[in-house]
XYZ file of C-alpha atoms in Angstrom:
671
model
C -39.598 -7.378 2.332
C -36.461 -5.579 3.428
C -34.275 -7.433 5.890
C -31.464 -6.339 8.173
C -28.317 -8.231 7.222
C -26.017 -6.557 9.757
C -27.644 -5.053 12.821
C -26.438 -1.729 14.199
C -26.047 -3.496 17.542
C -23.445 -5.855 16.103
C -21.639 -3.049 14.282
C -21.412 -0.712 17.268
C -20.487 -3.628 19.600
C -17.644 -4.620 17.269
C -16.471 -1.016 16.956
C -16.491 -0.364 20.689
C -14.736 -3.668 21.386
C -12.061 -2.973 18.797
C -11.350 0.502 20.142
C -11.262 -0.814 23.715
C -8.879 -3.663 22.810
C -6.487 -1.383 20.952
C -6.471 1.142 23.800
C -5.934 -1.518 26.443
C -3.132 -3.184 24.483
C -1.309 0.125 24.287
C -1.868 0.680 28.013
C -0.620 -2.846 28.847
C 2.603 -2.310 26.897
C 3.282 1.045 28.579
C 2.499 -0.292 32.050
C 4.549 -3.463 31.506
C 7.635 -1.458 30.598
C 7.076 0.683 33.674
C 6.810 -2.349 36.000
C 9.901 -4.010 34.506
C 11.907 -0.795 34.806
C 10.877 -0.529 38.457
C 11.928 -4.148 39.038
C 15.307 -3.416 37.420
C 15.815 -0.485 39.789
C 14.859 -2.646 42.791
C 17.328 -5.365 41.765
C 20.098 -2.839 41.245
C 19.435 -1.332 44.703
C 19.481 -4.769 46.358
C 22.744 -5.692 44.645
C 24.314 -2.393 45.765
C 23.309 -3.116 49.379
C 24.774 -6.620 49.116
C 27.970 -5.283 47.559
C 28.475 -2.691 50.312
C 28.270 -5.402 53.018
C 31.289 -7.239 51.583
C 33.150 -4.277 50.142
C 35.629 -3.681 53.013
C 36.611 -7.307 53.791
C 36.823 -8.116 50.113
C 39.062 -5.088 49.521
C 41.408 -6.222 52.314
C 41.527 -9.783 50.957
C 42.274 -8.567 47.438
C 44.927 -6.142 48.703
C 46.652 -8.933 50.637
C 46.226 -11.312 47.679
C 44.411 -13.705 50.002
C 42.615 -15.635 47.289
C 40.915 -18.249 49.529
C 39.531 -15.533 51.789
C 38.235 -13.540 48.784
C 36.558 -16.626 47.355
C 34.912 -17.371 50.701
C 33.572 -13.831 50.783
C 32.190 -14.143 47.247
C 30.605 -17.490 48.092
C 28.766 -15.874 50.978
C 26.766 -13.956 48.338
C 25.125 -17.105 46.956
C 22.242 -17.139 49.461
C 21.265 -13.658 48.268
C 19.015 -15.409 45.744
C 18.791 -12.723 43.102
C 22.414 -13.057 41.920
C 23.623 -15.151 39.013
C 27.190 -13.804 38.902
C 29.780 -12.335 41.306
C 33.255 -11.549 39.950
C 36.266 -9.528 40.923
C 37.781 -7.773 37.927
C 41.064 -5.879 37.787
C 41.164 -2.343 36.326
C 42.474 -3.791 33.067
C 39.232 -5.831 32.799
C 41.040 -9.086 33.700
C 38.828 -11.403 35.748
C 40.702 -12.656 38.836
C 38.026 -14.204 41.041
C 34.719 -15.848 40.161
C 31.986 -17.317 42.374
C 30.286 -20.454 41.149
C 26.522 -19.872 40.901
C 23.913 -22.136 39.390
C 23.670 -21.911 35.630
C 21.177 -19.185 34.687
C 18.128 -20.346 32.779
C 18.082 -18.969 29.220
C 15.580 -16.266 28.251
C 14.454 -15.179 24.757
C 16.834 -12.773 23.054
C 14.013 -10.411 22.100
C 12.977 -10.066 25.751
C 16.577 -9.398 26.766
C 16.934 -6.673 24.107
C 13.607 -5.003 24.850
C 14.076 -4.827 28.620
C 17.899 -4.437 28.649
C 18.697 -7.633 30.537
C 20.661 -8.719 32.489
C 20.781 -6.121 35.309
C 24.401 -5.574 36.398
C 26.289 -3.239 38.766
C 30.007 -2.576 39.200
C 31.473 -1.401 42.566
C 35.098 -0.243 42.888
C 37.294 -1.762 45.638
C 39.782 0.627 47.339
C 42.760 0.211 49.609
C 41.993 0.457 53.303
C 44.383 3.399 53.712
C 42.971 6.045 51.397
C 45.403 8.835 50.677
C 44.837 11.611 48.164
C 42.812 10.429 45.240
C 42.935 6.628 45.548
C 42.559 4.475 42.490
C 40.484 1.303 42.628
C 42.548 -1.832 43.137
C 39.763 -3.915 41.532
C 36.043 -3.959 40.786
C 33.264 -6.102 42.185
C 30.787 -7.057 39.424
C 27.374 -8.380 40.437
C 24.714 -9.529 37.990
C 21.049 -10.275 38.711
C 19.352 -13.487 37.627
C 17.564 -12.583 34.357
C 15.285 -15.610 34.559
C 13.681 -14.100 37.662
C 12.958 -10.921 35.708
C 11.605 -12.992 32.845
C 9.255 -14.875 35.182
C 8.128 -11.548 36.618
C 7.386 -10.284 33.091
C 5.333 -13.370 32.233
C 3.312 -13.298 35.444
C 2.712 -9.546 35.218
C 1.691 -9.761 31.558
C -0.718 -12.635 32.245
C -2.285 -10.778 35.158
C -2.714 -7.543 33.200
C -4.142 -9.285 30.125
C -6.686 -11.178 32.215
C -7.678 -8.117 34.215
C -7.874 -5.672 31.350
C -9.646 -8.037 28.966
C -12.307 -8.481 31.600
C -12.447 -4.707 31.983
C -12.702 -4.286 28.186
C -15.578 -6.753 28.079
C -17.417 -4.906 30.836
C -16.839 -1.520 29.158
C -17.886 -2.803 25.720
C -21.085 -4.313 27.060
C -21.901 -1.206 29.083
C -21.242 1.287 26.288
C -22.984 -0.908 23.714
C -26.015 -1.219 25.975
C -26.232 2.565 26.319
C -25.887 3.144 22.573
C -28.375 0.398 21.885
C -30.966 1.946 24.178
C -30.408 5.500 22.951
C -29.947 4.956 19.201
C -30.683 1.455 17.939
C -34.014 0.911 19.695
C -35.583 4.191 18.468
C -34.350 3.570 14.916
C -35.645 0.013 15.071
C -39.069 1.244 16.166
C -39.116 3.793 13.316
C -38.121 1.115 10.783
C -40.809 -1.246 12.093
C -43.478 1.450 11.843
C -42.525 2.309 8.274
C -42.224 -1.320 7.201
C -45.664 -2.258 8.543
C -47.298 0.885 7.110
C -50.265 0.026 4.816
C -50.205 1.634 1.343
C -53.374 3.658 1.941
C -51.761 5.417 4.914
C -48.498 6.434 3.264
C -49.466 10.028 2.465
C -51.087 10.797 5.834
C -48.671 8.897 8.063
C -46.821 10.749 10.833
C -44.186 9.401 13.181
C -44.594 10.008 16.936
C -41.816 12.043 18.559
C -40.208 10.156 21.506
C -39.932 12.105 24.753
C -36.211 11.477 25.161
C -35.339 12.482 21.595
C -37.019 15.847 21.104
C -33.773 17.825 20.901
C -31.354 15.383 19.219
C -30.695 14.009 15.731
C -33.430 11.357 15.973
C -35.930 14.059 16.833
C -34.693 16.111 13.867
C -35.097 13.063 11.601
C -38.688 12.479 12.744
C -39.639 16.158 12.423
C -38.143 16.308 8.908
C -40.050 13.179 7.923
C -43.323 14.575 9.245
C -42.730 17.884 7.453
C -42.045 16.103 4.152
C -45.188 14.034 4.643
C -47.154 17.228 5.123
C -45.722 18.672 1.898
C -46.487 15.472 -0.020
C -50.028 15.503 1.331
C -50.574 19.050 0.110
C -49.020 18.158 -3.243
C -51.325 15.174 -3.517
C -54.303 17.411 -2.854
C -53.087 19.788 -5.533
C -52.500 16.984 -8.025
C -56.042 15.757 -7.498
C -57.203 19.012 -9.059
C -55.211 18.541 -12.264
C -56.926 19.058 -15.575
C -57.468 16.236 -18.029
C -54.549 17.360 -20.232
C -52.134 17.274 -17.278
C -53.283 13.777 -16.369
C -52.550 12.563 -19.893
C -48.796 13.222 -19.637
C -48.438 11.768 -16.137
C -45.861 14.505 -15.374
C -45.380 16.496 -12.145
C -47.356 19.743 -12.145
C -46.143 23.212 -11.148
C -46.704 22.678 -7.407
C -44.829 19.385 -7.352
C -42.049 20.797 -9.532
C -41.592 23.746 -7.137
C -41.536 21.351 -4.183
C -38.878 19.196 -5.834
C -36.921 22.295 -6.847
C -37.093 23.585 -3.278
C -35.855 20.206 -2.054
C -32.954 20.434 -4.506
C -32.101 23.894 -3.151
C -31.890 22.501 0.385
C -29.714 19.558 -0.685
C -26.080 19.558 0.606
C -24.872 19.506 -3.046
C -27.000 22.513 -4.061
C -23.822 24.447 -4.978
C -23.217 22.138 -7.954
C -24.093 23.816 -11.280
C -27.758 23.512 -12.246
C -30.465 25.475 -14.015
C -34.120 25.626 -15.005
C -35.500 25.534 -18.550
C -39.045 26.521 -19.509
C -40.481 25.399 -22.871
C -43.686 26.789 -24.291
C -44.957 24.822 -27.286
C -46.942 27.324 -29.303
C -48.653 24.636 -31.372
C -50.471 23.326 -28.281
C -51.991 26.771 -27.772
C -52.849 27.218 -31.441
C -54.500 23.775 -31.534
C -57.291 24.781 -29.148
C -60.552 24.544 -31.077
C -58.798 23.018 -34.109
C -57.854 19.557 -32.846
C -60.128 17.108 -31.114
C -59.391 16.057 -27.562
C -58.048 12.738 -28.832
C -55.752 14.444 -31.365
C -54.540 16.929 -28.778
C -53.760 14.100 -26.330
C -51.794 12.261 -29.016
C -49.890 15.453 -29.874
C -49.166 16.089 -26.188
C -47.879 12.549 -25.593
C -45.766 12.678 -28.767
C -44.104 15.933 -27.716
C -43.487 14.681 -24.174
C -41.884 11.518 -25.551
C -39.632 13.638 -27.777
C -38.501 15.680 -24.789
C -37.924 12.590 -22.654
C -35.828 10.929 -25.361
C -33.554 13.984 -25.526
C -32.820 14.519 -21.820
C -30.847 12.263 -19.484
C -31.687 10.701 -16.129
C -30.311 13.725 -14.259
C -32.911 16.101 -15.757
C -36.363 16.387 -14.185
C -39.299 17.094 -16.525
C -42.586 18.637 -15.378
C -45.664 20.208 -16.989
C -46.387 23.625 -15.494
C -49.264 24.652 -17.784
C -51.442 23.496 -20.665
C -48.592 24.211 -23.120
C -45.650 24.864 -20.786
C -42.968 22.424 -19.636
C -40.193 22.947 -17.084
C -36.893 21.098 -16.756
C -34.578 20.978 -13.756
C -31.114 20.545 -15.291
C -28.925 19.149 -12.518
C -25.817 18.949 -14.701
C -25.894 22.308 -16.466
C -22.176 22.961 -16.006
C -22.091 26.108 -18.140
C -24.227 28.175 -20.538
C -22.932 26.222 -23.528
C -24.167 22.857 -22.260
C -27.551 24.348 -21.406
C -27.821 25.980 -24.821
C -26.820 22.754 -26.568
C -29.522 20.847 -24.696
C -32.042 23.556 -25.627
C -30.961 23.354 -29.288
C -31.364 19.578 -29.319
C -34.801 19.874 -27.738
C -35.810 22.534 -30.260
C -34.739 20.314 -33.168
C -36.733 17.384 -31.786
C -39.834 19.469 -31.120
C -39.718 21.033 -34.602
C -39.823 17.647 -36.319
C -43.162 16.999 -38.130
C -45.920 15.135 -36.296
C -48.601 13.145 -38.170
C -52.056 13.191 -36.557
C -54.563 11.095 -38.450
C -53.719 12.461 -41.932
C -52.924 15.874 -40.436
C -49.261 16.920 -40.439
C -48.049 19.517 -37.933
C -44.635 21.123 -37.429
C -44.637 22.307 -33.793
C -43.001 25.591 -32.782
C -41.625 26.446 -29.357
C -39.992 29.170 -27.276
C -37.365 28.267 -24.677
C -36.117 30.247 -21.686
C -33.090 29.341 -19.547
C -32.076 30.471 -16.056
C -28.836 29.166 -14.558
C -28.485 29.160 -10.789
C -25.687 31.214 -9.266
C -24.510 31.620 -5.670
C -27.069 34.316 -4.817
C -29.870 33.205 -2.469
C -33.067 32.543 -4.406
C -36.293 30.623 -3.894
C -37.616 27.881 -6.156
C -40.479 30.092 -7.342
C -38.079 32.945 -8.207
C -35.837 30.609 -10.213
C -38.801 29.294 -12.192
C -40.034 32.859 -12.757
C -36.625 33.802 -14.205
C -36.755 30.982 -16.730
C -40.374 31.863 -17.580
C -39.392 35.514 -18.098
C -36.590 34.438 -20.454
C -39.088 32.232 -22.334
C -41.501 35.150 -22.768
C -38.663 37.329 -24.103
C -37.731 34.583 -26.576
C -41.415 34.322 -27.631
C -41.554 38.020 -28.433
C -38.497 37.711 -30.698
C -40.249 35.239 -32.991
C -40.670 31.504 -33.485
C -38.259 28.896 -32.154
C -36.042 31.281 -30.171
C -33.851 30.425 -27.177
C -32.813 33.020 -24.593
C -31.124 33.075 -21.200
C -32.435 35.194 -18.350
C -29.061 36.977 -18.615
C -28.691 38.191 -22.253
C -24.893 38.033 -22.014
C -25.089 34.263 -21.472
C -27.114 33.872 -24.658
C -24.415 35.553 -26.728
C -21.667 33.514 -25.085
C -23.494 30.194 -25.567
C -24.286 31.003 -29.212
C -20.602 31.703 -29.807
C -19.644 28.340 -28.319
C -22.181 26.544 -30.481
C -20.743 28.250 -33.545
C -17.257 27.132 -32.530
C -18.458 23.562 -32.089
C -20.002 23.574 -35.561
C -16.906 25.120 -37.145
C -14.584 22.535 -35.558
C -16.696 19.523 -36.517
C -17.215 20.900 -40.006
C -13.474 21.603 -40.268
C -12.699 17.955 -39.537
C -14.980 16.916 -42.395
C -13.596 19.534 -44.806
C -9.932 18.698 -44.024
C -9.305 22.072 -42.432
C -6.966 20.448 -39.889
C -3.445 19.100 -40.401
C -0.581 17.662 -38.377
C 2.707 19.548 -38.424
C 5.799 17.625 -37.317
C 8.681 19.035 -35.267
C 11.856 16.909 -35.298
C 13.503 15.595 -32.140
C 17.265 15.500 -32.708
C 20.154 13.641 -31.147
C 22.152 16.769 -30.365
C 25.415 14.827 -30.062
C 25.255 13.415 -33.610
C 22.686 15.635 -35.334
C 20.637 12.582 -36.332
C 16.843 12.416 -36.254
C 15.622 10.652 -33.077
C 11.868 11.167 -33.368
C 9.156 13.731 -34.013
C 6.216 15.374 -32.298
C 2.854 15.806 -34.047
C 1.320 19.261 -33.493
C -2.226 20.167 -34.496
C -2.782 23.054 -36.903
C -5.984 24.577 -38.346
C -6.420 26.526 -41.577
C -6.926 30.220 -40.815
C -9.117 32.632 -42.842
C -6.011 34.056 -44.567
C -4.932 30.585 -45.722
C -2.150 30.115 -43.172
C -2.014 27.271 -40.657
C -1.987 27.907 -36.922
C -3.691 27.228 -33.607
C -4.707 29.701 -30.909
C -3.528 29.158 -27.330
C -7.077 28.734 -26.026
C -8.154 26.285 -28.777
C -7.611 23.069 -26.770
C -9.246 24.499 -23.636
C -12.248 25.652 -25.688
C -12.501 22.275 -27.427
C -12.510 20.531 -24.050
C -15.181 22.868 -22.708
C -17.577 22.497 -25.631
C -17.073 18.727 -25.813
C -15.413 18.243 -29.215
C -11.948 17.304 -27.967
C -12.844 13.611 -28.305
C -13.564 14.012 -32.035
C -10.340 15.981 -32.525
C -8.359 13.399 -30.579
C -9.712 10.538 -32.667
C -8.747 12.356 -35.865
C -5.236 13.052 -34.518
C -4.761 9.392 -33.573
C -5.926 8.196 -36.993
C -3.726 10.678 -38.863
C -0.703 9.872 -36.693
C -1.090 6.126 -37.258
C -1.384 6.727 -40.989
C 1.891 8.720 -40.937
C 3.738 6.066 -38.902
C 2.450 3.293 -41.182
C 3.722 5.162 -44.250
C 7.162 5.522 -42.641
C 7.265 1.832 -41.730
C 6.530 0.861 -45.341
C 9.673 2.808 -46.289
C 11.656 0.874 -43.680
C 11.885 3.884 -41.340
C 11.194 3.283 -37.652
C 11.202 6.442 -35.567
C 8.799 7.293 -32.712
C 6.062 9.865 -33.270
C 4.791 11.640 -30.145
C 1.108 12.552 -29.987
C -0.451 14.733 -27.282
C -3.483 13.395 -25.428
C -5.959 15.616 -23.614
C -6.845 15.068 -19.966
C -10.479 14.729 -21.046
C -9.547 11.792 -23.306
C -8.010 9.972 -20.333
C -11.484 9.909 -18.760
C -13.015 8.166 -21.792
C -12.659 4.349 -21.748
C -13.479 4.149 -25.487
C -10.126 5.811 -26.266
C -8.343 2.533 -25.534
C -10.402 0.383 -27.906
C -10.205 3.015 -30.648
C -6.427 3.359 -30.392
C -5.905 -0.397 -30.111
C -7.910 -0.871 -33.290
C -5.820 1.746 -35.125
C -2.515 0.230 -33.993
C -3.609 -3.241 -35.057
C -5.026 -2.117 -38.405
C -1.915 -0.130 -39.362
C 0.445 -2.706 -37.766
C 2.312 -0.055 -35.799
C 5.609 -1.316 -34.380
C 5.630 -1.205 -30.542
C 7.313 1.948 -29.333
C 6.715 3.981 -32.497
C 3.504 5.517 -31.124
C 4.171 7.706 -28.075
C 1.482 9.392 -25.995
C 2.499 12.692 -24.402
C 0.649 13.527 -21.184
C 1.024 17.040 -19.803
C 2.115 16.872 -16.184
C -0.105 19.796 -15.174
C -3.220 18.282 -16.769
C -6.159 17.772 -14.399
C -6.872 14.134 -15.244
C -9.643 13.827 -12.626
C -9.834 10.168 -11.609
C -6.153 9.187 -11.513
C -6.962 5.501 -10.997
C -9.098 5.410 -14.145
C -6.353 7.136 -16.135
C -3.801 4.615 -14.820
C -6.057 1.732 -15.852
C -6.434 3.100 -19.385
C -2.703 3.552 -19.787
C -2.017 0.044 -18.485
C -4.363 -1.335 -21.146
C -2.491 0.653 -23.809
C 0.793 -0.738 -22.491
C -0.187 -4.155 -23.780
C -0.342 -2.807 -27.346
C 3.149 -1.303 -27.288
C 2.213 2.339 -26.657
C 4.913 4.328 -24.840
C 4.169 7.308 -22.610
C 6.075 10.570 -22.246
C 5.501 13.095 -19.465
C 5.305 16.530 -21.093
C 6.184 19.893 -19.455
C 8.003 18.008 -16.696
C 8.830 20.214 -13.727
C 5.766 22.440 -14.028
C 3.310 20.218 -12.122
C 2.386 20.477 -8.477
C 3.301 16.932 -7.409
C 6.112 15.665 -9.595
C 7.410 12.920 -7.303
C 3.908 11.556 -6.803
C 3.411 11.492 -10.577
C 6.687 9.636 -11.075
C 5.739 7.149 -8.384
C 2.461 6.417 -10.197
C 3.962 6.311 -13.678
C 7.040 4.206 -12.960
C 4.962 1.028 -13.325
C 3.881 2.139 -16.812
C 5.865 2.473 -20.070
C 6.991 6.018 -19.221
C 10.431 6.115 -20.757
C 10.659 9.810 -21.549
C 10.464 13.102 -19.700
C 10.029 16.296 -21.713
C 11.778 19.117 -19.904
C 9.734 22.306 -19.962
C 11.042 24.967 -22.359
C 11.172 27.569 -19.555
C 14.100 25.658 -17.983
C 15.989 25.574 -21.269
C 15.362 29.258 -22.033
C 17.471 30.454 -19.054
C 20.529 28.401 -20.034
C 23.428 28.816 -19.608
C 22.813 31.516 -16.940
C 20.764 29.261 -14.657
C 21.021 25.477 -14.928
C 19.546 24.549 -11.521
C 16.350 22.994 -12.838
C 18.151 21.281 -15.704
C 20.451 19.522 -13.233
C 17.517 18.489 -11.039
C 15.533 17.043 -13.954
C 18.620 15.247 -15.305
C 19.312 13.751 -11.875
C 15.717 12.542 -11.462
C 15.690 11.007 -14.933
C 19.012 9.259 -14.285
C 17.760 7.789 -10.999
C 14.574 6.316 -12.468
C 16.221 5.474 -15.821
C 14.142 7.687 -18.118
C 15.213 9.487 -21.285
C 14.975 13.283 -21.266
C 13.910 15.438 -24.223
C 14.673 19.129 -23.928
C 12.069 21.424 -25.493
C 12.750 24.906 -26.811
C 16.415 24.500 -27.764
C 17.161 27.673 -29.738
C 20.910 28.387 -29.392
C 24.154 26.460 -29.701
C 25.050 27.492 -26.137
C 21.895 25.825 -24.814
C 22.648 22.692 -26.834
C 26.219 22.455 -25.532
C 25.098 23.010 -21.949
C 22.477 20.246 -22.206
C 24.983 17.832 -23.732
C 27.378 18.565 -20.876
C 24.609 17.498 -18.455
C 24.009 14.225 -20.305
C 20.808 15.315 -22.104
C 21.204 14.323 -25.748
C 17.693 14.623 -27.281
C 16.332 18.073 -28.041
C 13.770 19.858 -30.160
C 13.400 23.516 -30.945
C 14.045 26.261 -33.457
C 17.802 25.554 -33.430
C 16.956 22.558 -35.611
C 13.532 23.273 -37.098
C 10.086 24.607 -36.332
C 6.960 22.490 -36.795
C 6.842 21.555 -40.509
C 4.134 20.279 -42.857
C 4.336 16.535 -43.416
C 5.724 16.713 -46.949
C 8.398 19.283 -45.950
C 9.368 17.218 -42.920
C 9.741 14.074 -45.009
C 11.891 15.830 -47.636
C 14.130 17.559 -45.125
C 14.665 14.765 -42.601
C 13.492 11.351 -43.764
C 15.226 11.438 -47.143
C 18.510 11.462 -45.213
C 17.697 8.196 -43.514
C 18.601 4.914 -45.139
C 15.955 2.162 -44.863
C 16.461 -0.226 -41.991
C 17.213 -3.778 -42.817
């Protein structure tokens, strides 16, 4: 039985109380400062009135230098009560007279700073005969007793806290009571009705619509529930009329599939890519009159199990006819993925089936219809996939077609590319070319970058610009990345056996950063080849869409433990560089690769070069300049403190054997 662990009443009571307390605390602070400021003004006004009463006699006494008389006048201010100081100060700030008041009680320094205590006024004393522009002969300084202000603050604060906390309690209880009556009670009644509902009444059950909730969200919830119950009831009636063959598979029929498809269309996430696939298994039609009912049931169950074992949990399978099946593909991101799923299903269906000493090789026709942004009903979407299936059936056995013929050609091309790439890895049609990274100040080799190349039809080695993007789209980038890692570790291990320790940079795809198995695979390679920490460098393109940044950070932190360094490639071309640096500074990012577009404009424009050099200097990262092609660019970079560069000025990407002969033979083995 389901139980409520945290009632809505408690949650909304806590929320309302929290909001009320925060609001009241802010109001108390504002009002307290207002009251204290008003009290300061009152004290200042009182002290000015007191000062004006003694101003004339005190001026005469000071002018005549009658010290006893001036002291008597100051002492007459003691009964004023609010004063803690009364002094006469000369214009040069020298104190001449001072009245003895009781020692002021100390107050906290923080209170004095916040409320600008003590309150003090200064009144000039003039000569009795004022001629021209008289200058003050002295100043009367009066200061209020800060302890009185402090006591006022404490009493006011205590009063406001008591009053407003009581008010907050009353408001919280009142608002919570209203919400409880309007929301919690109706929901509680609905939950109780559903929880106590007997199993035999599930399909026919309807919720009553409360009078006070006909036009609000609770009324909408109840009406939606009743409408869904009505649909399920009609579906149940339809399912009761299923044929024996449909009952064997225990799959949703056409009516239920359309209802579920319609529900998917009304879902808030309906704009996510999805599609419908219709499969007609010709062998089930041809078997009528040839196979017994028992054999046909076994064949049906075998084929359904094959389909189920090929699809994932996000694909809905239904039987829409005696030999037709429909699939709702909720993760059909593109035509290629849909075609690959259809190919896998076709291969599984075509596998031989043994039926009591009778061997069959089933044939099928498959139609695909991907959903676009145009408004369409569930029935229309299913009809599109069925139409594509009929077109595939007319072309011959075991054909797959999209409702849009152009998508079929595009998906077939992608499948061919996938096969060619995977076959190329097996047939050694790929190779790593190495481009040296040079210390431009000394001309010595500082490292190398591994670049992927593929054998072209004419025998040359190259790589198209869209190769990586295509490999990511068709899902083979993981296989390519594993091969690159293995080949790179083999190269580094061979160098280390010769006593040569230089870092080799390897590019990693954003898709690989989403795969947790990359870490274990790379850790195993580093351990098996005993790669020295720091010799294997991962280059991450700054503009790469890594998706879940937290997951990528976690993977890189795990690699940090095995001595893998990280370089940020194409630095300066991303959309949030400072945010990237903030995330990466906790990782072994010790290199920034300046984008070649910044180097290409040197020496005419060195703005970006200076910015990148300054950033790298602040966060203590090495900078590698890409695309260095002229001596002028080299000299300009050296003048800005950037010493490592790679580009055609030194060498293009070279085959491994050429790279070793040209660069590594110059190095003497390390001791």
